[in-house]
Short mmCIF file of C-alpha atoms in Angstrom, two decimals:
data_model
loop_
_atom_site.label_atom_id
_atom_site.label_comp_id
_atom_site.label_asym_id
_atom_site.label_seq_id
_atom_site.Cartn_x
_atom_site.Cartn_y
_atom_site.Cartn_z
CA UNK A 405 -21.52 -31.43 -27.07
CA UNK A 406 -18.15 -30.01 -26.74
CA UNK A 407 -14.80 -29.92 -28.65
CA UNK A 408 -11.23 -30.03 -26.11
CA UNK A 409 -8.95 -27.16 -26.48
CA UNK A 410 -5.62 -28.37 -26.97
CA UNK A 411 -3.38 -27.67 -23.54
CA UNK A 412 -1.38 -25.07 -26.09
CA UNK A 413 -4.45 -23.27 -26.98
CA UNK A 414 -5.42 -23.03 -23.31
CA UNK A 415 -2.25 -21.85 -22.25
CA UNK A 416 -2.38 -19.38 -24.52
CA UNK A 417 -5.74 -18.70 -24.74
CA UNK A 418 -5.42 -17.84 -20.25
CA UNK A 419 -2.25 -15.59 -21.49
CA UNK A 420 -3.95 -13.66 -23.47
CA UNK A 421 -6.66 -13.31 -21.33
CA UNK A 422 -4.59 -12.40 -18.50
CA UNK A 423 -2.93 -9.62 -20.93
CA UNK A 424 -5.36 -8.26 -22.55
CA UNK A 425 -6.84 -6.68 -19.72
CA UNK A 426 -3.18 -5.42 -18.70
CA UNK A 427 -1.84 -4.49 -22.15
CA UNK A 428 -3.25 -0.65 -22.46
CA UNK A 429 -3.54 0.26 -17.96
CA UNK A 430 -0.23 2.08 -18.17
CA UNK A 431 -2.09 4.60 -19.57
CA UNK A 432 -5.69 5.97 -19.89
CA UNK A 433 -5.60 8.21 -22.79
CA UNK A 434 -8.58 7.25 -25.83
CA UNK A 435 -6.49 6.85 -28.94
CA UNK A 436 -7.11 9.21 -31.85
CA UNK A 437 -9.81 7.85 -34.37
CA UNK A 438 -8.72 6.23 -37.26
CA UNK A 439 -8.71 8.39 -40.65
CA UNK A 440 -11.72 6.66 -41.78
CA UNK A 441 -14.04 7.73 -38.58
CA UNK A 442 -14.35 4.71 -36.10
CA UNK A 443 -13.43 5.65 -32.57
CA UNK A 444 -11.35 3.37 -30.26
CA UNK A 445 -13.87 1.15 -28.85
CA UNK A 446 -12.82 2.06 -25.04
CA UNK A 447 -14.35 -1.09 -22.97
CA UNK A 448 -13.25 -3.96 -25.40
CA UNK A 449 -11.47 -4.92 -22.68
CA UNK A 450 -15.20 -6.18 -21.54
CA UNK A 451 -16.01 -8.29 -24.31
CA UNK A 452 -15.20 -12.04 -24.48
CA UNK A 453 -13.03 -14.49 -26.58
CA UNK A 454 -14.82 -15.67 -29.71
CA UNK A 455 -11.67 -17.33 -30.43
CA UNK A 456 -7.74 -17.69 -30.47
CA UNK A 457 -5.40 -18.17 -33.66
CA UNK A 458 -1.79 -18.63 -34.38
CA UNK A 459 -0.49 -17.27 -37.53
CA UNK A 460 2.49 -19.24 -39.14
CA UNK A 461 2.88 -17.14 -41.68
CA UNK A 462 2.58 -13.88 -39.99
CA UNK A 463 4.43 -15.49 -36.31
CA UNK A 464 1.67 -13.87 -34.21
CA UNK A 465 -0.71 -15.03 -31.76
CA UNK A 466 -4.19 -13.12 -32.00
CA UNK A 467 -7.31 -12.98 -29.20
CA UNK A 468 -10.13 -12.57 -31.59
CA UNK A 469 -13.06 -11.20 -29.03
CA UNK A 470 -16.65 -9.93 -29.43
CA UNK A 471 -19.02 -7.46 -28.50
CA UNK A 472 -22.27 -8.62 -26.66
CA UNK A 473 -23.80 -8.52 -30.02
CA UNK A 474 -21.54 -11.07 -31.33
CA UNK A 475 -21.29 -13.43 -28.98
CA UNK A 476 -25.23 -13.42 -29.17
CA UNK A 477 -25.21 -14.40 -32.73
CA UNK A 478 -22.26 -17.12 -31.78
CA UNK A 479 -24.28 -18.40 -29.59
CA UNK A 480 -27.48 -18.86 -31.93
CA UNK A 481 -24.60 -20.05 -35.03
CA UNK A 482 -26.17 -16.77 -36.30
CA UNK A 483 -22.86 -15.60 -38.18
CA UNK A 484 -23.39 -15.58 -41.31
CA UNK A 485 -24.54 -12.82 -42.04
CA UNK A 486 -23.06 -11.21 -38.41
CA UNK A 487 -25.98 -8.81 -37.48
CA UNK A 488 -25.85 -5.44 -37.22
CA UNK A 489 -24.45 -4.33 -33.84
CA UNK A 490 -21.61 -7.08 -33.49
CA UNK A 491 -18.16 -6.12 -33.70
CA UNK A 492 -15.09 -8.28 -33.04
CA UNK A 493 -11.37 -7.72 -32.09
CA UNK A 494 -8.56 -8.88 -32.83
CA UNK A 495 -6.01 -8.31 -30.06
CA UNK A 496 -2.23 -9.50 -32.02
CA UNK A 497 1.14 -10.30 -30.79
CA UNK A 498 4.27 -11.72 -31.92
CA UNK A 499 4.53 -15.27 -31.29
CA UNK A 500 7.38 -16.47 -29.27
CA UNK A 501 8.23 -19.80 -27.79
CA UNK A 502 8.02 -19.87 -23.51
CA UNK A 503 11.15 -19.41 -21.90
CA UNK A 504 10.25 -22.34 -19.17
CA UNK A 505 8.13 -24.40 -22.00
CA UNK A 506 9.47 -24.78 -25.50
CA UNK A 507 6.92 -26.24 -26.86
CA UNK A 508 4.04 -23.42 -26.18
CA UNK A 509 3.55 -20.47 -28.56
CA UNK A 510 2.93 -17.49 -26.04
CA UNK A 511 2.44 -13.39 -27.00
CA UNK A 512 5.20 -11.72 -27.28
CA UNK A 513 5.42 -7.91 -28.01
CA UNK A 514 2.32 -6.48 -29.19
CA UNK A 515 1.84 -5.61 -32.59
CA UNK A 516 -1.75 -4.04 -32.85
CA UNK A 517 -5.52 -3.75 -32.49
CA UNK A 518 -7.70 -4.46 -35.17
CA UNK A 519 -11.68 -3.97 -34.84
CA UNK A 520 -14.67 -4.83 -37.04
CA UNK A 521 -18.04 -3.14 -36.88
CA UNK A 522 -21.28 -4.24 -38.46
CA UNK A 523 -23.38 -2.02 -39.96
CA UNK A 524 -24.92 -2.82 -42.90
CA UNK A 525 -26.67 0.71 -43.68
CA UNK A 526 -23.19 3.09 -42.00
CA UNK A 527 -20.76 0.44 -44.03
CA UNK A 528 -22.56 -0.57 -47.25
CA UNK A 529 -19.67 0.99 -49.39
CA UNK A 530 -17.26 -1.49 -47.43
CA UNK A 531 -19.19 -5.06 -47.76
CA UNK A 532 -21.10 -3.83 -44.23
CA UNK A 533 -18.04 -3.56 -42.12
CA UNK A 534 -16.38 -0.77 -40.63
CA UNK A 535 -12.91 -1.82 -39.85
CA UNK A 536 -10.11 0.01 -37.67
CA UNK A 537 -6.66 -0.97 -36.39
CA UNK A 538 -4.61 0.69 -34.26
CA UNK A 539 -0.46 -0.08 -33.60
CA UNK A 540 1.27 -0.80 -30.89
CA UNK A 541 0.94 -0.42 -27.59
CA UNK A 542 0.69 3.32 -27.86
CA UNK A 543 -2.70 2.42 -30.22
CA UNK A 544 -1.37 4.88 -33.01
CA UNK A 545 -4.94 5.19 -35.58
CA UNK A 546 -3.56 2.68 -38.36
CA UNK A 547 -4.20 4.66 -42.40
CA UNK A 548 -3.58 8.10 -43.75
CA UNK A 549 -6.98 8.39 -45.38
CA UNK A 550 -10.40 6.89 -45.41
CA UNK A 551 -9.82 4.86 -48.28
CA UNK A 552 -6.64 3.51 -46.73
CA UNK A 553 -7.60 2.58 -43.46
CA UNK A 554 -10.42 0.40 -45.09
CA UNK A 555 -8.64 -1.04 -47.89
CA UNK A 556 -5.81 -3.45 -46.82
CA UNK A 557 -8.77 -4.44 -44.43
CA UNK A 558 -11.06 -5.59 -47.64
CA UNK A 559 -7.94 -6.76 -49.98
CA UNK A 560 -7.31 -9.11 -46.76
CA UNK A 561 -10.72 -10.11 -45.65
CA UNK A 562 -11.62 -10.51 -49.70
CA UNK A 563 -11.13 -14.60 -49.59
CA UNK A 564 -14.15 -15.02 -47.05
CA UNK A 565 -17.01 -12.35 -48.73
CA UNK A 566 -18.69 -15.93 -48.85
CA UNK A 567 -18.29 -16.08 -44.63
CA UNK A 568 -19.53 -12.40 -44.07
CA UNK A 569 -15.89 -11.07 -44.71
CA UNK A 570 -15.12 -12.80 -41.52
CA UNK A 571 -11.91 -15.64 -41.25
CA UNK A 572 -13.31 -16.45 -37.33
CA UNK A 573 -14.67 -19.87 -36.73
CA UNK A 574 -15.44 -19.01 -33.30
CA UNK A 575 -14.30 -21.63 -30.59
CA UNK A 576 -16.62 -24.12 -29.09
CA UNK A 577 -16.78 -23.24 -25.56
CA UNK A 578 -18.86 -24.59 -22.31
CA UNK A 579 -22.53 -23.40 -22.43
CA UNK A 580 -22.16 -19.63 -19.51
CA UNK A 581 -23.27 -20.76 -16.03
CA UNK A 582 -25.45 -17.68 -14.93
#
């Protein structure tokens, strides 16, 4: 049983595949930590789409993808709680309109990287989560201090405590042909 993808969401869902493995080659430097600790998870580039959103309010476009570990537990509808081990990405860009297609919402300039990591035990003074963003395309570590980089992340995330701190619905996708 399978939901269709709208032919926007696949057009943009292919874009940002195609970029997000192209976004960060001009250079191979690791990005600094962030102030609270995490390090720049260096093979996201590996994991796969959980999902795709558009933000009206924000006029972005966002990859949201997952470690193994998460799309494990998507695949078992075992996501709330996430278990501990998954991590998810969101991958954001300004949303502009296509040049040769009006209609589609397509990334635009890149805005930033923003990671969750589960760990209920490592993270239990911030609801379980460790969470990290870095800006731009030269992945500059996003906070001052500890308490920074992990508090616009909670004040944000605060509506869904009920969902695991998570806004994701992952996508329905085809069953993986192994």
């Amino acid at each position: 049983m399978f939901k269709q993808m709208s032919k926007t969401a696949l057009v943009t869902l292919g874009l940002v595949s195609v970029l997000s493995s192209s976004v960060f080659a001009e250079e191979n430097k690791v990005p600094e930590p962030t102030a609270n600790g995490i390090a720049f998870p260096v093979n996201y580039q590996d994991w796969d789409i959980v999902s795709v959103s558009h933000r009206e309010d924000h006029k972005s476009v966002r990859a949201i993808i997952g470690n193994k570990i998460a799309v494990e537990a998507v695949e078992k509808g075992q996501t709330n709680p996430w278990p501990d081990g998954a991590a998810l990405g969101k991958l954001v860009w300004k949303a502009r309109h296509d040049e040769h297609w009006k209609p589609a919402v397509v990334p635009g300039e890149f805005i930033h990287a923003e990671f969750m990591f589960k760990d209920a035990e490592k993270w239990k003074d911030t609801a379980g989560w460790g969470w990290a963003r870095w800006l731009g395309t030269e992945q500059k570590p996003f906070g001052k201090d500890a308490a920074s980089a992990h508090s616009s992340c909670i004040a944000c995330h605060t509506p869904v405590k009920n969902q695991d701190w998570v806004f994701t619905k992952p996508a329905i996708l085809p069953k993986r042909i192994r």
